mmCIF file of C-alpha atoms in Angstrom:
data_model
loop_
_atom_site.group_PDB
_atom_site.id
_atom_site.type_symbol
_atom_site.label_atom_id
_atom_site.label_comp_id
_atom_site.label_asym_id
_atom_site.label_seq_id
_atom_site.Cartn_x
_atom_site.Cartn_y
_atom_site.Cartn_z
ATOM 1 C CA UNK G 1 50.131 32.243 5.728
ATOM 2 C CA UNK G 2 47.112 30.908 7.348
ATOM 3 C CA UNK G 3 46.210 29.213 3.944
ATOM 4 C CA UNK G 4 49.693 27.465 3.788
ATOM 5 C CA UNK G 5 49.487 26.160 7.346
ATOM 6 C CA UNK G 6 46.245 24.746 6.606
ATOM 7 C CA UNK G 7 47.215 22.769 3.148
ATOM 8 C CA UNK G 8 50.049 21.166 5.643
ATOM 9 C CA UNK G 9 47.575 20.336 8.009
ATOM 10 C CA UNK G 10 45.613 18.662 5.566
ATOM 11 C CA UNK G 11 48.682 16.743 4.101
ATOM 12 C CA UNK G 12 50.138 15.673 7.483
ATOM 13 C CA UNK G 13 46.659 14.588 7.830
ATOM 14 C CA UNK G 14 46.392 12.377 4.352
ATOM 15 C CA UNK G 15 49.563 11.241 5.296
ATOM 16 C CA UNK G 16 48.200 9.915 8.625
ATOM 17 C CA UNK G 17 45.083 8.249 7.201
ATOM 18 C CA UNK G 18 46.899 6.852 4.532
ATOM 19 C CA UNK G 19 49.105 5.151 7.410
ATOM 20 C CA UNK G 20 45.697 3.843 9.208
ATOM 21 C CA UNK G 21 44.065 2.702 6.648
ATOM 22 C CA UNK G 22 46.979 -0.193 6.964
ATOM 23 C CA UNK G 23 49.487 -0.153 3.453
ATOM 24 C CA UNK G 24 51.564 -2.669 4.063
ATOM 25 C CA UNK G 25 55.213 -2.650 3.658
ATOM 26 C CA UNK G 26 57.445 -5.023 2.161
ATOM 27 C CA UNK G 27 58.547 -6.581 5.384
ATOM 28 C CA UNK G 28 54.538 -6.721 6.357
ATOM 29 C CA UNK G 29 53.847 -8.588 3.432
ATOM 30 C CA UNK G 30 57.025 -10.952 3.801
ATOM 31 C CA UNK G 31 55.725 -11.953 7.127
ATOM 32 C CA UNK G 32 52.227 -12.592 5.589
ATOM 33 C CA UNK G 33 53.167 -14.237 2.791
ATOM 34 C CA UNK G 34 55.171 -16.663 5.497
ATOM 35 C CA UNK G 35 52.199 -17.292 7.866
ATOM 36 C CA UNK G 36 49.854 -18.141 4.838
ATOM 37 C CA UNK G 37 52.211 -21.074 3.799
ATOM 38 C CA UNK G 38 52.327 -22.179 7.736
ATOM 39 C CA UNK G 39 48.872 -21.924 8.073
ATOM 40 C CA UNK G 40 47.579 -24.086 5.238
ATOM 41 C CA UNK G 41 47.860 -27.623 5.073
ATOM 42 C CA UNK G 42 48.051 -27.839 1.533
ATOM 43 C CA UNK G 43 46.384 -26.246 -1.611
ATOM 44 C CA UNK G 44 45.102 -26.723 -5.260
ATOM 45 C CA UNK G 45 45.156 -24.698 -8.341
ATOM 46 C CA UNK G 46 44.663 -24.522 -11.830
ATOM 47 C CA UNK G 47 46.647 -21.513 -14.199
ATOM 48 C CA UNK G 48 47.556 -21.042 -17.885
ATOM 49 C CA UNK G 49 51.563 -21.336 -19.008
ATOM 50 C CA UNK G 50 53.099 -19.411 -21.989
ATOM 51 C CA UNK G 51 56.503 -20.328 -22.469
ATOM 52 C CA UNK G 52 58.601 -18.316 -25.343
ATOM 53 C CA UNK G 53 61.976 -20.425 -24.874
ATOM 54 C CA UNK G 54 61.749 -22.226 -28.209
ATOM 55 C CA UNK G 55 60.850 -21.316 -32.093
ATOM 56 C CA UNK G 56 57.176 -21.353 -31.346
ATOM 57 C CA UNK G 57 55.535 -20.338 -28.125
ATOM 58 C CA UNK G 58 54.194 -23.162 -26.087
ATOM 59 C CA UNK G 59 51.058 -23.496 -24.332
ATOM 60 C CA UNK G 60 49.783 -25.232 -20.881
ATOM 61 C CA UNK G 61 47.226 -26.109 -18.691
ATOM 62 C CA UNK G 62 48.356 -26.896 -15.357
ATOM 63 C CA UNK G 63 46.758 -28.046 -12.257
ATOM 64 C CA UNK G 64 48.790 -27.932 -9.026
ATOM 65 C CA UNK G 65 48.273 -29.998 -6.159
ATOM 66 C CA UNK G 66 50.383 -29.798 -2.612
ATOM 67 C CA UNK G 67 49.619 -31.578 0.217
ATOM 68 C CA UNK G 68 52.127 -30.388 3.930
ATOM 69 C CA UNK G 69 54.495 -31.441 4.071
ATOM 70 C CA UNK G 70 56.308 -32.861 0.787
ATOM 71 C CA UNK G 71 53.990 -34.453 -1.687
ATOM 72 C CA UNK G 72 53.468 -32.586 -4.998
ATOM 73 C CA UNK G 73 51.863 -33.290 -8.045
ATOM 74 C CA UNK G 74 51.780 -30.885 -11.210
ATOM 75 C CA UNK G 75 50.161 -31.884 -14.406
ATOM 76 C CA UNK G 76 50.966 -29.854 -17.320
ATOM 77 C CA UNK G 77 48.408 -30.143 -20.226
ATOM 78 C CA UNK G 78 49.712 -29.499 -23.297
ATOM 79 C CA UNK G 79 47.387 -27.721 -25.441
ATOM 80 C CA UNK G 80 48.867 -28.706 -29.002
ATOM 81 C CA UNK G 81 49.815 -32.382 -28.361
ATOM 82 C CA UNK G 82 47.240 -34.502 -26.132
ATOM 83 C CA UNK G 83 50.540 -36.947 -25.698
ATOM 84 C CA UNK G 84 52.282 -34.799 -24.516
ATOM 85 C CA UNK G 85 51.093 -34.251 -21.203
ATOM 86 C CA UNK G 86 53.491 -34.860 -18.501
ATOM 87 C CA UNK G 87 52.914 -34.914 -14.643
ATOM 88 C CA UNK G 88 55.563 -34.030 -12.462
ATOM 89 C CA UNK G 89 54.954 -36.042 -9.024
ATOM 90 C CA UNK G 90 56.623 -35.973 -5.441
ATOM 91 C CA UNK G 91 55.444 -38.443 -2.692
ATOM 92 C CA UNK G 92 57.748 -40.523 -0.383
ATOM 93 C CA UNK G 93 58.916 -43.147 -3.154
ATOM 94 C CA UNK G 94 60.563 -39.782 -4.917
ATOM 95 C CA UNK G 95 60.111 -37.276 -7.393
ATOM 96 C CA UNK G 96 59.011 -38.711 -10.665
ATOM 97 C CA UNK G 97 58.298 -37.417 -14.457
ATOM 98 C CA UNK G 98 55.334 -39.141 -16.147
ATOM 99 C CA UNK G 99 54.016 -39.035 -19.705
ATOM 100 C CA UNK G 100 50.806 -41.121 -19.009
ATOM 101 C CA UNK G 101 50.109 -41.145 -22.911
ATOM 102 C CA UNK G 102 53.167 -43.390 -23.708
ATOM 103 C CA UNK G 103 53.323 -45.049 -20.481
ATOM 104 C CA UNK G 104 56.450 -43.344 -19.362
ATOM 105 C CA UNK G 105 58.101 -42.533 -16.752
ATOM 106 C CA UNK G 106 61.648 -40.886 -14.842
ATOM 107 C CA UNK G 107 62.594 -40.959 -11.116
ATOM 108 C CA UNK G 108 64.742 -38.354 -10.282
ATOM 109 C CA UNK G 109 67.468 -38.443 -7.494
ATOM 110 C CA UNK G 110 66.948 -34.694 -6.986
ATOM 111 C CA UNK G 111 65.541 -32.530 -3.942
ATOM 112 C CA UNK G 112 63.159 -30.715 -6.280
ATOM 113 C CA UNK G 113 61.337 -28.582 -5.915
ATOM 114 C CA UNK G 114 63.848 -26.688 -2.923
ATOM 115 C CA UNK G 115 67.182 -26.457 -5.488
ATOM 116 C CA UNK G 116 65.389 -24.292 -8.357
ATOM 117 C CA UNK G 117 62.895 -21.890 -8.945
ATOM 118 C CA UNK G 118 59.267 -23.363 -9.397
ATOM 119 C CA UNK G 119 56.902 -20.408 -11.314
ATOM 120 C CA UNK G 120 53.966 -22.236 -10.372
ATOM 121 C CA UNK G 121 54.431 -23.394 -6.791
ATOM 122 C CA UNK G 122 53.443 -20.865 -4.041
ATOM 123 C CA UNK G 123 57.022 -22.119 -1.395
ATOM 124 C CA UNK G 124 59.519 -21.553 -4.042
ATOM 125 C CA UNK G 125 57.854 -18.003 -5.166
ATOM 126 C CA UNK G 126 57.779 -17.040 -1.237
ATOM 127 C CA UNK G 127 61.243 -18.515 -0.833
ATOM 128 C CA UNK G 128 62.668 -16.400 -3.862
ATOM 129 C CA UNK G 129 61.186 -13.059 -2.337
ATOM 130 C CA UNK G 130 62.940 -13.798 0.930
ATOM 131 C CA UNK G 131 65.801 -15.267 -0.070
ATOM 132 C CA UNK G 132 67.129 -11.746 -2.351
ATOM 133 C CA UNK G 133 68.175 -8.974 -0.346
ATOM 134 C CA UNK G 134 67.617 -6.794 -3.337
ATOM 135 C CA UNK G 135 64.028 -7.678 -4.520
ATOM 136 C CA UNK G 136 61.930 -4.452 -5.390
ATOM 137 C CA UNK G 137 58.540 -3.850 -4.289
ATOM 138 C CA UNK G 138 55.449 -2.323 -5.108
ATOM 139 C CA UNK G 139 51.545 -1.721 -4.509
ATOM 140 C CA UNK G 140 48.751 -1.579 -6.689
ATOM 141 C CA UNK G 141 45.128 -1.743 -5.816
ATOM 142 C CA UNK G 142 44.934 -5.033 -6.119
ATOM 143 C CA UNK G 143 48.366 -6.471 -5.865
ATOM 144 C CA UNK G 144 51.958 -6.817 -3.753
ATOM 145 C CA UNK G 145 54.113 -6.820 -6.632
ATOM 146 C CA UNK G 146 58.044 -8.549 -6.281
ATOM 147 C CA UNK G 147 61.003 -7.989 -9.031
ATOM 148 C CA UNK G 148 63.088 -11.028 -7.901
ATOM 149 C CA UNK G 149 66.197 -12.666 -8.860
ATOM 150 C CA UNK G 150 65.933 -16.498 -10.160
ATOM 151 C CA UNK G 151 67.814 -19.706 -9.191
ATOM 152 C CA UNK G 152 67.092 -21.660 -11.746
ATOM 153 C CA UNK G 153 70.580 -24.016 -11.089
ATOM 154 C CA UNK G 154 70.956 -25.201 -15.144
ATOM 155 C CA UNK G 155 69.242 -21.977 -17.125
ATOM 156 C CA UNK G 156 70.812 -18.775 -16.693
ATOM 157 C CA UNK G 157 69.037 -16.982 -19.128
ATOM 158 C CA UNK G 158 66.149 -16.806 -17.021
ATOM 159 C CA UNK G 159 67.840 -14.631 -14.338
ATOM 160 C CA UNK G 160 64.145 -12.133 -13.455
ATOM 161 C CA UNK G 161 61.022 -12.521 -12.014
ATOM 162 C CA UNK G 162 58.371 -10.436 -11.406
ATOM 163 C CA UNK G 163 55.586 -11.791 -8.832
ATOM 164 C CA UNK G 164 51.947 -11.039 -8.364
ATOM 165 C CA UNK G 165 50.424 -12.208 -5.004
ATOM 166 C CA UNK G 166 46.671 -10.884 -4.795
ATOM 167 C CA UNK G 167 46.175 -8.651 -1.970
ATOM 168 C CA UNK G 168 43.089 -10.589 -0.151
ATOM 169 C CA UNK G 169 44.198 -13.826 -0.413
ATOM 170 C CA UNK G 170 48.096 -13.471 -0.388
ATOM 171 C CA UNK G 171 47.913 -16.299 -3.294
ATOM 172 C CA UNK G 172 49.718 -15.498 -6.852
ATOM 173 C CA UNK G 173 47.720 -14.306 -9.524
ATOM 174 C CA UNK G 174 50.853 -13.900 -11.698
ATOM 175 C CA UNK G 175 54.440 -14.818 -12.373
ATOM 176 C CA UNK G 176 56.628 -13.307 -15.308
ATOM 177 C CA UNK G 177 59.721 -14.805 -15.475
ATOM 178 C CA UNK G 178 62.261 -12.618 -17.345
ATOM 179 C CA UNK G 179 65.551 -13.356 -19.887
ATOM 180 C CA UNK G 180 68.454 -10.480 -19.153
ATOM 181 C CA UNK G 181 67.015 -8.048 -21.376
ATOM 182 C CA UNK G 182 63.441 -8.081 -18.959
ATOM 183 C CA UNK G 183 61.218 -9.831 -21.392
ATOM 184 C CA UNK G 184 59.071 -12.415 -20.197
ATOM 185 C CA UNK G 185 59.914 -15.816 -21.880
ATOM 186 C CA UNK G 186 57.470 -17.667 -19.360
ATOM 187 C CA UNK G 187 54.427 -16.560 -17.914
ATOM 188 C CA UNK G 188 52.116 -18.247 -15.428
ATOM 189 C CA UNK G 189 48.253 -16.878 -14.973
ATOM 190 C CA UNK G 190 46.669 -18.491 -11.710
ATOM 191 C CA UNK G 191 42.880 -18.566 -12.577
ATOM 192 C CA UNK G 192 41.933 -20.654 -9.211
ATOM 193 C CA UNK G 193 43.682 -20.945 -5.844
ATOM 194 C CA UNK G 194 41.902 -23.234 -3.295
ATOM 195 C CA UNK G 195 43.849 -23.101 0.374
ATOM 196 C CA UNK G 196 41.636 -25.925 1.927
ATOM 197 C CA UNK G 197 41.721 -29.081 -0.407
ATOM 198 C CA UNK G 198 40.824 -31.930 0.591
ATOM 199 C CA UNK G 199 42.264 -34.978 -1.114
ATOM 200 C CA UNK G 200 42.263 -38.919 -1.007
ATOM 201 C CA UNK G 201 44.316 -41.501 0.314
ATOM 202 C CA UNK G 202 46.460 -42.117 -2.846
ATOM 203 C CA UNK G 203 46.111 -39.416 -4.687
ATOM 204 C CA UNK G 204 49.864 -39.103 -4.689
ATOM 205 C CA UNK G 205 50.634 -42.332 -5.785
ATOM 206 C CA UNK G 206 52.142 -44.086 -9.231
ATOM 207 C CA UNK G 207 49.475 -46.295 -9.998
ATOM 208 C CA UNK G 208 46.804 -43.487 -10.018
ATOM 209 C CA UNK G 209 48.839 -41.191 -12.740
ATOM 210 C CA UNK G 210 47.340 -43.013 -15.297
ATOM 211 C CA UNK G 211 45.608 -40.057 -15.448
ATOM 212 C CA UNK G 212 46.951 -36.147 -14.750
ATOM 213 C CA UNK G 213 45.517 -34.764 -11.813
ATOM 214 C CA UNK G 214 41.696 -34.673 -13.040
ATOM 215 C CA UNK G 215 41.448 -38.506 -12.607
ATOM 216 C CA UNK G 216 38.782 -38.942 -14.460
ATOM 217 C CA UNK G 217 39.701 -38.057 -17.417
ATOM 218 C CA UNK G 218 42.465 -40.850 -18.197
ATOM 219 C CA UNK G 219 44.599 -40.219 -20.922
ATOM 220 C CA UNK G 220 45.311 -43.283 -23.259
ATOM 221 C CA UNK G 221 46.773 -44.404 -26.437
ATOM 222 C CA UNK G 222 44.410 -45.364 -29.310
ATOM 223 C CA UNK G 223 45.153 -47.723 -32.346
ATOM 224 C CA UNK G 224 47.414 -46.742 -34.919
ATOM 225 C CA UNK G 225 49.012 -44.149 -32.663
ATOM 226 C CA UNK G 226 52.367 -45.387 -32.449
ATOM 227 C CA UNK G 227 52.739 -46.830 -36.109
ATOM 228 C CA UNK G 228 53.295 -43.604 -37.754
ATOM 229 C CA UNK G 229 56.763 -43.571 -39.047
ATOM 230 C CA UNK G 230 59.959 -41.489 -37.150
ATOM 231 C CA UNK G 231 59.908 -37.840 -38.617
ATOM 232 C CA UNK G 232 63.279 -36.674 -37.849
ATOM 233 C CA UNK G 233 63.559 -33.258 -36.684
ATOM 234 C CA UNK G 234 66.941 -31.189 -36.788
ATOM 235 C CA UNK G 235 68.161 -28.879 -34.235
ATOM 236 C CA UNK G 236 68.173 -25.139 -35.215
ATOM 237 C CA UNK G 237 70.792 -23.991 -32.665
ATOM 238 C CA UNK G 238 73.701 -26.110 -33.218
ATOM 239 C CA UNK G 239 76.153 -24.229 -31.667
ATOM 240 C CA UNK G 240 78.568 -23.367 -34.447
ATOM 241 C CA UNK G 241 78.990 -27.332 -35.196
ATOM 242 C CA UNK G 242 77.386 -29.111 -38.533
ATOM 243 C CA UNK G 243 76.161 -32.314 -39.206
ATOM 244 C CA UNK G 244 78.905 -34.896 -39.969
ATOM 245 C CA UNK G 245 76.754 -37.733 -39.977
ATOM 246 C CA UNK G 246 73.431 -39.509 -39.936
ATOM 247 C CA UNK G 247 72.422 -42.585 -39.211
ATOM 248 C CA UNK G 248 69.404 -44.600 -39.326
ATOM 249 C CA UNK G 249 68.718 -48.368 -37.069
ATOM 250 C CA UNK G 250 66.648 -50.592 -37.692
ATOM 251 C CA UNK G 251 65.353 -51.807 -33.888
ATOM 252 C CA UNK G 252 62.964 -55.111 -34.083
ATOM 253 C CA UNK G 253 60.227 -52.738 -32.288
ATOM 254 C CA UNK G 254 61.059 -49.478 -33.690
ATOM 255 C CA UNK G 255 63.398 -46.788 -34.915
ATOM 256 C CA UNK G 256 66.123 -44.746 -34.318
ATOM 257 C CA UNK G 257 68.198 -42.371 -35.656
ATOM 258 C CA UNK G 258 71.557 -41.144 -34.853
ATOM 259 C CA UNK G 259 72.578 -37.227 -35.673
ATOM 260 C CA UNK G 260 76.271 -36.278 -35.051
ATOM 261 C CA UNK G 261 76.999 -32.844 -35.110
ATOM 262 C CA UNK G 262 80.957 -31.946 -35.002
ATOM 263 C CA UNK G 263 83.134 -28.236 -34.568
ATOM 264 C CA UNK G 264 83.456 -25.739 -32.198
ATOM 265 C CA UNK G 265 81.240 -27.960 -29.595
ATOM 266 C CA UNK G 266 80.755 -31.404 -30.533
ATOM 267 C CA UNK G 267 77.458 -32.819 -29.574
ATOM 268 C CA UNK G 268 74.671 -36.084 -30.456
ATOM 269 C CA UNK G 269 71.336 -36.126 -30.967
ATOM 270 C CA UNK G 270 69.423 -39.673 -30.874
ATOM 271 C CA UNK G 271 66.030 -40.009 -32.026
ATOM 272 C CA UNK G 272 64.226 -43.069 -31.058
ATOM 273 C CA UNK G 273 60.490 -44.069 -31.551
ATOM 274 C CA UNK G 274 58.849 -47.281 -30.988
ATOM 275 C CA UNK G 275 55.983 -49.180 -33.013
ATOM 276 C CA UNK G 276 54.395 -50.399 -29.808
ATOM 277 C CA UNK G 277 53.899 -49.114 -26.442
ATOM 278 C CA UNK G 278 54.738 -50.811 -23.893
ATOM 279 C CA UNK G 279 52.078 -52.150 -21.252
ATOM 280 C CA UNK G 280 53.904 -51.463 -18.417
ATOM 281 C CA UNK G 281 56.720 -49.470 -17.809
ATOM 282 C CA UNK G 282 59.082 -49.186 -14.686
ATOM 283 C CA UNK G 283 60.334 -45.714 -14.402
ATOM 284 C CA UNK G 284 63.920 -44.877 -15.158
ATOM 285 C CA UNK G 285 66.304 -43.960 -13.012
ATOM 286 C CA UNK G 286 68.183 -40.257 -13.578
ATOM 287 C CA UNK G 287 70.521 -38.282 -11.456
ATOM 288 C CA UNK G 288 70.343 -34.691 -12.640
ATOM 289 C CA UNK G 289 67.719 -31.805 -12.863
ATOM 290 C CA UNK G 290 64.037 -31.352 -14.021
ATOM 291 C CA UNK G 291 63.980 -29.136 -16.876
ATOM 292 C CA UNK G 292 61.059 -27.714 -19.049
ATOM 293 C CA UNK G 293 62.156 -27.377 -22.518
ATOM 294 C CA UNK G 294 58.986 -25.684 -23.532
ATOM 295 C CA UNK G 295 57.718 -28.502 -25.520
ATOM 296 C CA UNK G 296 58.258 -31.356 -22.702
ATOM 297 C CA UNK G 297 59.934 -31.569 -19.235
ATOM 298 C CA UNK G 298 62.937 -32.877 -19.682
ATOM 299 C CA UNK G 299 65.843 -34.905 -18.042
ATOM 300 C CA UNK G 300 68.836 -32.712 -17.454
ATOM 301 C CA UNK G 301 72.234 -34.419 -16.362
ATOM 302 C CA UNK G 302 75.885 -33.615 -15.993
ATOM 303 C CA UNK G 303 76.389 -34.426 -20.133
ATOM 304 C CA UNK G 304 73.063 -35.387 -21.279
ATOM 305 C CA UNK G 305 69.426 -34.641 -21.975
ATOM 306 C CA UNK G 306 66.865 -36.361 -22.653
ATOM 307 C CA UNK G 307 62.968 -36.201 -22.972
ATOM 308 C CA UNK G 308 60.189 -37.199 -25.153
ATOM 309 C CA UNK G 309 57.563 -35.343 -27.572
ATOM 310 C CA UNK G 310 55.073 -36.167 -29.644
ATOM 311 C CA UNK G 311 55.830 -39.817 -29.249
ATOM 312 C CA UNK G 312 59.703 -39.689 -29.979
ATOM 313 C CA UNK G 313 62.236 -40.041 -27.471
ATOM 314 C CA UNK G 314 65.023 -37.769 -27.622
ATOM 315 C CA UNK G 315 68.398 -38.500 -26.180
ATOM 316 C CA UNK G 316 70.995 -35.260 -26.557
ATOM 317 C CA UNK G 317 74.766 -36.036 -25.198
ATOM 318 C CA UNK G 318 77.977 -33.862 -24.970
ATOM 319 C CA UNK G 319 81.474 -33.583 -23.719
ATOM 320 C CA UNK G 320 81.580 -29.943 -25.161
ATOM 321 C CA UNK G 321 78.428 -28.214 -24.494
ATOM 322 C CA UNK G 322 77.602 -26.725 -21.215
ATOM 323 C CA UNK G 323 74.232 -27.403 -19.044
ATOM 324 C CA UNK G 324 72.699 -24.199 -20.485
ATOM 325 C CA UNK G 325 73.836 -25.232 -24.582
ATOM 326 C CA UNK G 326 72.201 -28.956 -23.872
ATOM 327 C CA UNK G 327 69.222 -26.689 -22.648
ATOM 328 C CA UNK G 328 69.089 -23.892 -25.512
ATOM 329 C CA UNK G 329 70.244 -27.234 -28.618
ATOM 330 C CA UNK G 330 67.147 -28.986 -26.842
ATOM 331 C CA UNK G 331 65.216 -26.200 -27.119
ATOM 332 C CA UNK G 332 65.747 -25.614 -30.860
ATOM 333 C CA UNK G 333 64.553 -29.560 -31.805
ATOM 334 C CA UNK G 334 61.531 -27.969 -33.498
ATOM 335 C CA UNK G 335 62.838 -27.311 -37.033
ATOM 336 C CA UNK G 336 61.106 -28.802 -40.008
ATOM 337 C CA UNK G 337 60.509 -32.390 -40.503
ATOM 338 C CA UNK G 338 62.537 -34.515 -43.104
ATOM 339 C CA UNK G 339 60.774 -37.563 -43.657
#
């Protein structure tokens, strides 16, 4: 008797020191995770991107800058096409697209980053762990781990997340974000989190995303670039249509050509590439959603999509398909060339 009275002792005991030694609960960590974004005044970091949405997986390198309150800039480095590095850029003209390469660029009339879920910004992964009364939680050694819902607004096959803030710093280390069957289609490895940047006077402007954000290291078209000829490339979801028609133009600085794909869900494809750059471009206007196909970040709208990749410009539009089929056709534009 004496024996079992003292293995409760001893328990009670654990269970006491286990308590002082200070593991946090959810709600603790909520609250922390909420006084490290109001106590910084901005922050930079650099992490690796996998994303699995299309035929072949896709590769970044992104560097992240924020500077309190709303100015942004995210530079995704693609690691098999040099041209097709995009920067994704908030300051208080608007929220822009770049592909400094070609020397183009998309304003958005959009409240990104608040109406969707951003993987690699540290407010919208905070903001989707508060925002779901159902998120599930969990300690390691090392790491607060959430299971969160998504809002990703357009995609709906992206519905999961599961969130890694590092227990020191309260910074991410990792984000899996999962399709409905749990499986990580896009994964985001933070290998540097800095909490006190300091930046410069316009490092949030146009004129300096000549560059991503490692300024020095400009990226720029050289000769010959733009006169290989138009590969067209066919769409390997179709969405139970075929191809009726296609179409080739002649442009006096270019080509295009016109796919039109007709039955259950009608839908066009446009492919468009030019023989010269242009020298300076003024950025177009777009009123829709910020999308990352994988291959590029792309322009979502009510009926259309369009983005560009590996020099082409790609123009989808359709009556028929849904937000999430212009998304998933998109997606798919990776099939073999026909030359």
């Amino acid at each position: 008797m004496k024996k079992k009275i003292g293995i409760w002792i001893a328990v009670v005991f654990g269970l006491i020191l286990l308590s002082a030694c200070g593991e946090k609960s959810q709600e603790d960590v909520v609250e922390k995770l909420d006084e490290k974004l109001e106590e910084m005044d901005g922050y930079k970091a650099k992490a690796d991107m996998k994303m699995k949405t299309g035929k072949e997986d896709q590769d970044y390198k992104l560097d992240i800058w924020h500077k309190k309150k709303d100015f942004y800039k995210v530079a995704l480095n693609s690691q098999a096409d040099e041209k097709g590095s995009q920067v994704i850029l908030k300051n208080e003209d608007g929220v822009f697209v770049l592909t400094p390469a070609l020397d183009k660029s998309f304003k958005f009339q959009t409240d990104w980053p608040e109406n969707s879920s951003q993987p690699y910004l540290f407010q919208s992964l905070v903001k989707d762990v508060k925002e779901d009364p159902e998120a599930e939680f969990e300690a390691n050694d090392t790491h607060y781990i959430f299971k969160t819902k998504t809002n990703y607004q357009s995609n709906n096959n992206l519905p999961f997340q599961e969130i890694h803030f590092n227990k020191k710093t309260y910074t991410p280390d990792l984000v899996k974000v999962l399709d409905k069957d749990k499986q990580a289609l896009v994964e985001v490895k933070f290998s540097e989190f800095d909490t006190k940047p300091s930046f410069k006077k316009d490092d949030f402007e146009m004129k300096k995303d000549e560059s991503s954000n490692n300024t020095d290291e400009a990226v720029s078209k050289t000769e010959g670039e733009t006169d290989q000829p138009l590969s067209v490339v066919f769409p390997e979801n179709i969405s139970g249509a075929e191809l009726e028609e296609k179409k080739e133009v002649n442009l006096e600085n270019g080509e295009r050509v016109i796919l039109s794909y007709s039955g259950e869900k009608d839908f066009t494809l446009i492919q468009e590439k030019m023989d010269t750059a242009p020298t300076i471009a003024s950025p177009q206007e777009v009123k829709g959603d910020i999308v990352n196909l994988g291959q590029s970040i792309g322009a979502l709208s009510e009926n259309t999509l369009e983005w560009t990749h590996n020099g082409v410009d790609y123009y989808l539009a359709s009556e028929d398909l849904t937000k999430e089929e212009l998304i998933e056709v998109a997606q798919s534009v990776q099939g073999k060339e026909v030359k």
